[in-house]
Amino acid sequence: MSKINKKVDSFVVINEDQEYELVGAEILERYSIKSDMDETGSKQLKTDGWQYDESLLEPLYDPYQLCELLELNTYHEDCVDVISRDAAGISYDFVPVTGENEDPENKPKIETLFPNLETKINKLLYFMNYDRKAVGYGALEVIREGKSKSKIVNLAHIPSYTLRRTRDGKRAVQRVAGKEVWFVLYGKNYDENNRKCDVHSETGKFHPYNSLKPEEKANELLWTMDYNPKSQYYGLPKIIGTIPTIHGDMSRNNYNTSFFKNYGMPAFAVLVSGDFYDYDEKPYIYDENGNKVKNEDYDVTETLRYKISQQLKEVIKNPHSAMAITIPSEGEEGNVDIKLQPLSVDTKEASFRLYRKDNRDEVLHSHRVPPYKLGINENGSLGGSNIKEATVNYKNDVVAPIRDDDEEAINRILREDFEITDWKFTIVEHDNRDYSGDIAIIKELFNMASITPRQIIENIGDKFGLTAPEDNPFLDEYYLNGQPLDNVWANAPNSGEADEMLSSIENDLLGEAITLDDSTGQEGYISEDGIESASIKKDTKTFRQTVTDAFRRRK
């Protein structure tokens, strides 16, 4: 035994599956999560494997690692999913462009493409939006029937993390499993002289327009992205500012998982300090070459820690028995201090739960998604809720801009490929509107000559199973307080047919009134209830006057 002055040792007694063990400080230190390294302990810088040059541009953040963030934080993935789904909608329609005299024959031309897509257009838009919110940019491939001037026959999604842009802003290259294929951005196939050109799918070089074979010609890409002040080629996803939060939440989870799964719940700590003797053999020694090797003479049962642990185990198994711990010390007074410090993880676990909630809220805030959209129901301190206001802000500030970009991408195809400008593509959203409020607003608009009956049916007809006949011209009229707007401006009377009908009704009613007047005007007539004819005759004249006045006002 050798003397060790003023030494401090510590360890934790744990219980797992009714077996008690001692966990030393070196073990606790190993399971302390370091912020400057990953879970494997590596500190090396990562690379995405691309070779960038003066033409190919590197994204500000590795797209593949941004995709991995989706797997590391469930709230981030849920936000990306719900925004993408809401923006893409559940269906689509083609509606006339306001202010244009739409040609009914143009609509069937554009309706032939989308039903024949291998993947529904709304699902393609969902994929593109998902990439945009996760990585910062998304793309759809435009596939033509043959050469450059041929018609579009299909659209397809391309995972955005596999794409890189070129400095000229016209091309993009995809790399998968070491293979590369080139694309040209839709509407960017122009050379420096503003002449149309093609791009070779294998080399990425420009060629005269419509000169390449269909299998050689690069397909086009519809490109969308979030605004990035540092780059006009790659978008900036909203989650970038919250990456430290995701890593912090991972550290919290890793700490809990690693410690409690492997070593159980701590019960108390044992600290021994002072002048005490301990076993002087080391578990590892160095050989003549300086290599660390196991010491064959080391006996763990001779260590002070092991002897204390055996005594503690006996006491833990018999909790009501007396405990006496013997520590070999130097000196007559035996200057050795032993402390058994109870440990509680309640406060730590509570703080971890608060930390978890703070991290969750920061992720949701970065995406500007209300908690209820993820199935999280939270009430205010007084039991109230701001769901209605949050829904309006979410739809207007988050979903609407993405949906506008999606619609514009498709409408660009309608304008440039189909040469149709009087019809436009629109996304049909999830039906979560308050129709009672809509109907009240529509009623006011109708009475103010701001909307036609046909537009009303197109707006809310699906909800109530209404259809608008094509051969009814009155459905396209504007009405002011129930009157056709043309009649109001011209101050014109009703049509001749209507006047004739009203006059006929008036004459019939007046005839009935006169007949009734004559029958009650006979001398000495007394009614069945004893009321004389004078009173009845007075009422009849009033009725006749009412009919005359009503029809005069109507005319």
mmCIF file of N, CA, C and O in Angstrom, residues 494-535:
data_model
loop_
_atom_site.group_PDB
_atom_site.id
_atom_site.type_symbol
_atom_site.label_atom_id
_atom_site.label_comp_id
_atom_site.label_asym_id
_atom_site.label_seq_id
_atom_site.Cartn_x
_atom_site.Cartn_y
_atom_site.Cartn_z
ATOM 1 N N ASN A 494 -88.546 47.327 -67.448
ATOM 2 C CA ASN A 494 -88.382 45.900 -67.685
ATOM 3 C C ASN A 494 -88.663 45.574 -69.141
ATOM 4 O O ASN A 494 -89.262 46.358 -69.879
ATOM 5 N N SER A 495 -88.315 44.434 -69.593
ATOM 6 C CA SER A 495 -88.545 44.015 -70.972
ATOM 7 C C SER A 495 -90.033 43.955 -71.265
ATOM 8 O O SER A 495 -90.873 43.875 -70.367
ATOM 9 N N GLY A 496 -90.392 44.014 -72.577
ATOM 10 C CA GLY A 496 -91.798 43.986 -72.962
ATOM 11 C C GLY A 496 -92.507 42.741 -72.482
ATOM 12 O O GLY A 496 -93.669 42.782 -72.066
ATOM 13 N N GLU A 497 -91.810 41.624 -72.548
ATOM 14 C CA GLU A 497 -92.432 40.381 -72.098
ATOM 15 C C GLU A 497 -92.769 40.436 -70.622
ATOM 16 O O GLU A 497 -93.836 40.002 -70.182
ATOM 17 N N ALA A 498 -91.843 41.000 -69.827
ATOM 18 C CA ALA A 498 -92.097 41.120 -68.391
ATOM 19 C C ALA A 498 -93.231 42.091 -68.119
ATOM 20 O O ALA A 498 -94.089 41.866 -67.252
ATOM 21 N N ASP A 499 -93.261 43.214 -68.876
ATOM 22 C CA ASP A 499 -94.343 44.192 -68.695
ATOM 23 C C ASP A 499 -95.700 43.565 -69.016
ATOM 24 O O ASP A 499 -96.703 43.792 -68.315
ATOM 25 N N GLU A 500 -95.738 42.780 -70.067
ATOM 26 C CA GLU A 500 -96.999 42.145 -70.464
ATOM 27 C C GLU A 500 -97.481 41.177 -69.389
ATOM 28 O O GLU A 500 -98.681 41.117 -69.065
ATOM 29 N N MET A 501 -96.520 40.431 -68.796
ATOM 30 C CA MET A 501 -96.882 39.484 -67.755
ATOM 31 C C MET A 501 -97.390 40.213 -66.512
ATOM 32 O O MET A 501 -98.397 39.835 -65.908
ATOM 33 N N LEU A 502 -96.702 41.290 -66.128
ATOM 34 C CA LEU A 502 -97.116 42.042 -64.952
ATOM 35 C C LEU A 502 -98.482 42.694 -65.159
ATOM 36 O O LEU A 502 -99.326 42.735 -64.252
ATOM 37 N N SER A 503 -98.721 43.238 -66.364
ATOM 38 C CA SER A 503 -100.015 43.871 -66.642
ATOM 39 C C SER A 503 -101.143 42.857 -66.556
ATOM 40 O O SER A 503 -102.246 43.154 -66.059
ATOM 41 N N SER A 504 -100.894 41.635 -67.044
ATOM 42 C CA SER A 504 -101.904 40.587 -66.979
ATOM 43 C C SER A 504 -102.248 40.234 -65.543
ATOM 44 O O SER A 504 -103.422 40.078 -65.177
ATOM 45 N N ILE A 505 -101.204 40.138 -64.714
ATOM 46 C CA ILE A 505 -101.440 39.837 -63.297
ATOM 47 C C ILE A 505 -102.213 40.963 -62.635
ATOM 48 O O ILE A 505 -103.147 40.736 -61.851
ATOM 49 N N GLU A 506 -101.852 42.200 -62.977
ATOM 50 C CA GLU A 506 -102.532 43.351 -62.390
ATOM 51 C C GLU A 506 -104.010 43.357 -62.761
ATOM 52 O O GLU A 506 -104.902 43.587 -61.914
ATOM 53 N N ASN A 507 -104.314 43.120 -64.014
ATOM 54 C CA ASN A 507 -105.701 43.129 -64.472
ATOM 55 C C ASN A 507 -106.516 42.035 -63.789
ATOM 56 O O ASN A 507 -107.680 42.244 -63.407
ATOM 57 N N ASP A 508 -105.901 40.863 -63.628
ATOM 58 C CA ASP A 508 -106.616 39.777 -62.966
ATOM 59 C C ASP A 508 -106.951 40.124 -61.521
ATOM 60 O O ASP A 508 -108.057 39.870 -61.024
ATOM 61 N N LEU A 509 -105.955 40.695 -60.840
ATOM 62 C CA LEU A 509 -106.188 41.052 -59.447
ATOM 63 C C LEU A 509 -107.231 42.150 -59.306
ATOM 64 O O LEU A 509 -108.099 42.108 -58.418
ATOM 65 N N LEU A 510 -107.174 43.146 -60.184
ATOM 66 C CA LEU A 510 -108.156 44.230 -60.115
ATOM 67 C C LEU A 510 -109.557 43.718 -60.460
ATOM 68 O O LEU A 510 -110.573 44.163 -59.887
ATOM 69 N N GLY A 511 -109.626 42.802 -61.403
ATOM 70 C CA GLY A 511 -110.926 42.227 -61.745
ATOM 71 C C GLY A 511 -111.551 41.528 -60.561
ATOM 72 O O GLY A 511 -112.756 41.655 -60.300
ATOM 73 N N GLU A 512 -110.726 40.760 -59.849
ATOM 74 C CA GLU A 512 -111.230 40.087 -58.665
ATOM 75 C C GLU A 512 -111.674 41.096 -57.617
ATOM 76 O O GLU A 512 -112.689 40.910 -56.920
ATOM 77 N N ALA A 513 -110.958 42.182 -57.502
ATOM 78 C CA ALA A 513 -111.315 43.207 -56.514
ATOM 79 C C ALA A 513 -112.639 43.863 -56.869
ATOM 80 O O ALA A 513 -113.492 44.130 -56.002
ATOM 81 N N ILE A 514 -112.874 44.154 -58.174
ATOM 82 C CA ILE A 514 -114.121 44.791 -58.600
ATOM 83 C C ILE A 514 -115.303 43.861 -58.387
ATOM 84 O O ILE A 514 -116.384 44.258 -57.939
ATOM 85 N N THR A 515 -115.094 42.583 -58.709
ATOM 86 C CA THR A 515 -116.173 41.603 -58.502
ATOM 87 C C THR A 515 -116.570 41.537 -57.037
ATOM 88 O O THR A 515 -117.750 41.494 -56.676
ATOM 89 N N LEU A 516 -115.537 41.516 -56.188
ATOM 90 C CA LEU A 516 -115.812 41.481 -54.760
ATOM 91 C C LEU A 516 -116.521 42.748 -54.303
ATOM 92 O O LEU A 516 -117.452 42.726 -53.483
ATOM 93 N N ASP A 517 -116.142 43.886 -54.885
ATOM 94 C CA ASP A 517 -116.766 45.171 -54.530
ATOM 95 C C ASP A 517 -118.247 45.183 -54.912
ATOM 96 O O ASP A 517 -119.096 45.650 -54.162
ATOM 97 N N ASP A 518 -118.553 44.649 -56.118
ATOM 98 C CA ASP A 518 -119.932 44.629 -56.596
ATOM 99 C C ASP A 518 -120.801 43.735 -55.721
ATOM 100 O O ASP A 518 -121.957 44.048 -55.419
ATOM 101 N N SER A 519 -120.250 42.594 -55.319
ATOM 102 C CA SER A 519 -121.037 41.655 -54.529
ATOM 103 C C SER A 519 -121.342 42.190 -53.142
ATOM 104 O O SER A 519 -122.376 41.873 -52.551
ATOM 105 N N THR A 520 -120.467 42.990 -52.605
ATOM 106 C CA THR A 520 -120.680 43.537 -51.262
ATOM 107 C C THR A 520 -121.413 44.856 -51.289
ATOM 108 O O THR A 520 -121.766 45.398 -50.246
ATOM 109 N N GLY A 521 -121.662 45.391 -52.503
ATOM 110 C CA GLY A 521 -122.329 46.689 -52.603
ATOM 111 C C GLY A 521 -123.826 46.574 -52.767
ATOM 112 O O GLY A 521 -124.504 47.577 -52.980
ATOM 113 N N GLN A 522 -124.424 45.384 -52.718
ATOM 114 C CA GLN A 522 -125.866 45.228 -52.868
ATOM 115 C C GLN A 522 -126.588 45.820 -51.650
ATOM 116 O O GLN A 522 -126.148 45.677 -50.514
ATOM 117 N N GLU A 523 -127.729 46.475 -51.919
ATOM 118 C CA GLU A 523 -128.469 47.175 -50.879
ATOM 119 C C GLU A 523 -129.051 46.173 -49.874
ATOM 120 O O GLU A 523 -129.614 45.156 -50.247
ATOM 121 N N GLY A 524 -128.894 46.479 -48.600
ATOM 122 C CA GLY A 524 -129.444 45.654 -47.522
ATOM 123 C C GLY A 524 -128.641 44.401 -47.237
ATOM 124 O O GLY A 524 -129.083 43.543 -46.505
ATOM 125 N N TYR A 525 -127.421 44.293 -47.810
ATOM 126 C CA TYR A 525 -126.612 43.079 -47.608
ATOM 127 C C TYR A 525 -126.016 43.099 -46.212
ATOM 128 O O TYR A 525 -125.479 44.095 -45.752
ATOM 129 N N ILE A 526 -126.174 41.968 -45.520
ATOM 130 C CA ILE A 526 -125.562 41.807 -44.196
ATOM 131 C C ILE A 526 -124.713 40.542 -44.250
ATOM 132 O O ILE A 526 -125.148 39.481 -44.708
ATOM 133 N N SER A 527 -123.504 40.658 -43.793
ATOM 134 C CA SER A 527 -122.595 39.505 -43.832
ATOM 135 C C SER A 527 -123.006 38.474 -42.807
ATOM 136 O O SER A 527 -123.820 38.751 -41.932
ATOM 137 N N GLU A 528 -122.410 37.270 -42.897
ATOM 138 C CA GLU A 528 -122.763 36.172 -42.014
ATOM 139 C C GLU A 528 -122.441 36.476 -40.564
ATOM 140 O O GLU A 528 -123.100 35.986 -39.658
ATOM 141 N N ASP A 529 -121.401 37.243 -40.303
ATOM 142 C CA ASP A 529 -121.053 37.549 -38.922
ATOM 143 C C ASP A 529 -121.689 38.833 -38.424
ATOM 144 O O ASP A 529 -121.335 39.381 -37.389
ATOM 145 N N GLY A 530 -122.652 39.389 -39.229
ATOM 146 C CA GLY A 530 -123.402 40.542 -38.772
ATOM 147 C C GLY A 530 -122.793 41.870 -39.105
ATOM 148 O O GLY A 530 -123.304 42.914 -38.687
ATOM 149 N N ILE A 531 -121.682 41.900 -39.834
ATOM 150 C CA ILE A 531 -121.030 43.153 -40.174
ATOM 151 C C ILE A 531 -121.636 43.677 -41.452
ATOM 152 O O ILE A 531 -121.770 42.944 -42.429
ATOM 153 N N GLU A 532 -122.002 44.931 -41.485
ATOM 154 C CA GLU A 532 -122.652 45.495 -42.642
ATOM 155 C C GLU A 532 -121.685 45.635 -43.790
ATOM 156 O O GLU A 532 -120.465 45.716 -43.608
ATOM 157 N N SER A 533 -122.265 45.756 -45.023
ATOM 158 C CA SER A 533 -121.473 45.789 -46.247
ATOM 159 C C SER A 533 -120.629 47.037 -46.362
ATOM 160 O O SER A 533 -119.654 47.046 -47.086
ATOM 161 N N ALA A 534 -120.945 48.064 -45.685
ATOM 162 C CA ALA A 534 -120.167 49.307 -45.799
ATOM 163 C C ALA A 534 -118.727 49.100 -45.342
ATOM 164 O O ALA A 534 -117.767 49.560 -45.972
ATOM 165 N N SER A 535 -118.576 48.375 -44.261
ATOM 166 C CA SER A 535 -117.223 48.108 -43.755
ATOM 167 C C SER A 535 -116.450 47.232 -44.715
ATOM 168 O O SER A 535 -115.271 47.456 -44.988
#
